[in-house]
């Protein structure tokens, strides 16, 4: 299964992507995690992106698209993946379509985590107390949500138009959202088997 999770910061998409990854033996491909790992290990990419992440801005598309292209060509992604944090704008969405078309694959579902800004901000602030993320300052949170509305929401609409979008009520508990996702994935798998 080739899956994509989309939604604002704090919507729980990363948590659910990890659960799906474990339950269905699919690699969890998170651009945010990949950038943070590069920063932690002090690679050249890490040094380049560190100030960008801290500000809440997007890393340039060339870097991000190249990173994803390489990651999706790895052996463990051959039978599927859960893509988290990419695509975040229309340029990246077009690049992803191109990449998948090249290898004769498509997306099976785009899970959309729908959440109000109020709840998103509340959740990110709560998370900032547990995790030590440089981009959980009020300024960077505001910037990330603004970019989400401007640049990522058009990506949601693009996938809605393809009929692959699975809207989820992300304000509910982790367990409830997880149950809804598994029901949707069961339907997909039954459809594929039929
Ligand atoms: P969040 O969804 O909470 O903003 P992520 O871990 O997905 O957290 O991303 C953290 C940061 O990594 C982003 O603010 C951005 O700087 C960078 N980033 C992640 N994914 C992308 C992407 N697809 N394109 C550009 N920058 C990205």
XYZ file of C-alpha atoms and ligand atoms in Angstrom:
221
model
C 0.000 0.000 0.000
C 1.246 3.469 -0.873
C -0.219 5.829 1.684
C 0.060 9.495 2.390
C -0.926 11.373 5.546
C -1.857 15.045 5.279
C -2.988 17.526 7.901
C -1.931 20.458 10.043
C 0.703 20.377 12.760
C -0.696 18.747 15.886
C -3.322 16.765 13.982
C -1.784 13.468 15.087
C -0.730 12.378 11.622
C 2.785 11.428 12.735
C 1.439 9.287 15.587
C -1.001 7.524 13.284
C 1.594 7.132 10.531
C 3.811 5.257 13.021
C 0.905 3.010 14.014
C 0.031 2.215 10.395
C 3.701 1.563 9.695
C 3.912 -0.973 12.540
C 0.550 -2.638 11.839
C 1.082 -3.045 8.092
C 4.872 -3.433 7.956
C 5.317 -0.339 5.797
C 8.215 2.080 6.250
C 7.264 5.391 7.846
C 8.853 8.040 5.640
C 8.752 11.371 7.473
C 10.579 14.315 5.921
C 10.576 16.144 9.283
C 12.201 13.129 11.005
C 14.721 12.794 8.170
C 15.709 16.459 8.441
C 15.975 16.245 12.243
C 18.147 13.115 11.927
C 20.416 14.949 9.470
C 20.737 17.850 11.922
C 21.446 15.514 14.843
C 24.194 13.721 12.935
C 25.744 16.962 11.652
C 25.682 16.144 7.930
C 25.973 18.854 5.295
C 22.231 18.601 4.668
C 21.682 18.971 8.414
C 23.753 22.125 8.597
C 21.855 23.610 5.667
C 18.390 22.905 6.972
C 18.866 23.589 10.696
C 18.065 27.348 10.590
C 15.192 26.724 8.171
C 13.509 24.228 10.498
C 14.042 26.488 13.513
C 12.222 29.340 11.724
C 9.283 27.153 10.666
C 9.874 27.781 6.961
C 9.934 25.092 4.297
C 13.181 23.549 3.146
C 13.702 24.297 -0.592
C 11.816 21.910 -2.880
C 14.955 20.702 -4.705
C 16.443 19.375 -1.467
C 13.216 17.851 -0.221
C 12.244 16.236 -3.517
C 15.744 14.753 -3.922
C 15.600 13.344 -0.393
C 12.234 11.676 -1.033
C 13.238 10.371 -4.440
C 16.209 8.624 -2.880
C 14.257 7.306 0.105
C 11.412 5.860 -1.976
C 13.887 4.033 -4.194
C 15.241 2.071 -1.218
C 14.497 -1.622 -0.971
C 12.153 -1.426 2.028
C 9.810 0.976 0.212
C 9.305 -1.357 -2.734
C 6.013 -2.767 -1.501
C 4.684 0.441 -0.050
C 5.194 3.282 2.374
C 3.482 5.754 4.662
C 4.570 9.187 3.541
C 4.363 11.858 6.263
C 5.195 15.556 5.775
C 5.518 15.369 2.003
C 4.150 16.777 -0.279
C 3.654 20.110 1.451
C 3.010 22.265 -1.620
C 1.793 21.801 -5.197
C 5.313 21.655 -6.672
C 6.152 18.738 -4.377
C 2.820 17.050 -5.160
C 3.572 17.222 -8.882
C 7.073 15.865 -8.275
C 5.624 12.958 -6.287
C 3.110 12.144 -9.038
C 5.971 12.150 -11.539
C 8.149 9.885 -9.383
C 5.354 7.382 -8.827
C 4.376 7.398 -12.504
C 8.002 6.620 -13.453
C 7.932 3.444 -11.404
C 4.383 2.565 -12.405
C 2.866 3.106 -8.978
C 0.136 5.302 -7.579
C -1.201 6.350 -4.199
C -3.799 4.038 -2.681
C -5.141 6.544 -0.181
C -4.482 10.000 1.187
C -5.486 10.163 4.845
C -6.514 13.704 5.693
C -6.397 14.724 9.372
C -8.881 17.540 9.720
C -8.364 19.800 12.757
C -9.138 23.411 13.693
C -6.278 25.869 14.215
C -7.340 26.364 17.840
C -6.912 22.692 18.642
C -3.759 22.445 16.542
C -2.084 25.250 18.507
C -3.234 23.787 21.820
C -1.802 20.389 20.941
C 1.527 21.704 19.653
C 1.991 23.753 22.826
C 1.308 20.620 24.875
C 3.784 18.645 22.809
C 6.425 21.361 23.194
C 6.470 20.618 26.919
C 7.328 16.934 26.292
C 9.617 17.212 23.291
C 12.468 19.591 22.837
C 11.808 20.909 19.342
C 13.393 24.189 18.272
C 10.400 24.925 16.044
C 7.786 24.818 18.801
C 8.223 28.512 19.664
C 5.062 30.625 19.222
C 6.594 32.360 16.158
C 7.577 29.127 14.407
C 4.233 27.480 15.245
C 2.383 30.446 13.697
C 4.624 30.338 10.656
C 4.140 26.585 10.157
C 0.347 26.865 10.400
C 0.289 29.834 7.993
C 2.359 27.861 5.471
C 0.026 24.910 5.961
C -3.004 27.021 5.031
C -1.322 28.777 2.114
C 0.626 25.949 0.560
C -0.529 22.581 1.883
C -4.302 23.067 1.782
C -4.189 23.307 -2.039
C -2.527 19.865 -1.941
C -5.481 18.549 0.086
C -7.863 19.909 -2.575
C -5.783 18.353 -5.328
C -6.095 14.913 -3.752
C -9.758 15.452 -2.942
C -10.331 15.867 -6.671
C -8.718 12.472 -7.354
C -11.175 10.673 -5.072
C -8.301 9.235 -2.994
C -8.826 11.526 -0.010
C -10.033 9.861 3.213
C -11.132 12.666 5.587
C -10.725 11.872 9.292
C -12.021 13.703 12.362
C -8.650 14.377 13.931
C -10.053 16.051 17.063
C -10.928 12.653 18.553
C -8.739 10.338 20.618
C -5.746 8.493 19.169
C -7.646 5.196 19.561
C -10.786 6.457 17.810
C -8.855 7.904 14.890
C -6.823 4.703 14.629
C -10.014 2.603 14.486
C -11.388 4.795 11.706
C -8.146 4.475 9.745
C -8.033 0.686 10.061
C -11.638 0.443 8.858
C -10.778 2.573 5.827
C -7.652 0.505 5.076
C -9.628 -2.755 5.396
C -12.026 -1.479 2.757
C -9.119 -0.594 0.496
C -7.513 -4.014 0.925
C -10.848 -5.780 0.276
C -11.294 -3.644 -2.822
C -7.798 -4.543 -4.020
C -8.407 -8.267 -3.395
C -11.767 -8.319 -5.189
P 5.272 19.745 11.613
O 4.275 19.018 10.749
O 4.913 19.749 13.059
O 5.624 21.116 11.103
P 7.440 18.078 10.540
O 8.277 17.187 11.366
O 6.572 17.459 9.509
O 6.613 18.913 11.602
O 8.356 19.170 9.795
C 9.268 19.970 10.492
C 9.950 20.947 9.552
O 10.714 20.223 8.564
C 9.038 21.856 8.721
O 8.609 22.998 9.442
C 9.969 22.210 7.553
O 10.921 23.167 7.910
C 10.695 20.903 7.312
N 9.970 20.047 6.335
C 9.378 18.856 6.598
N 8.806 18.351 5.497
C 9.038 19.252 4.500
C 8.683 19.328 3.125
N 7.954 18.378 2.530
N 9.105 20.414 2.425
C 9.824 21.380 2.987
N 10.181 21.393 4.277
C 9.792 20.337 5.038
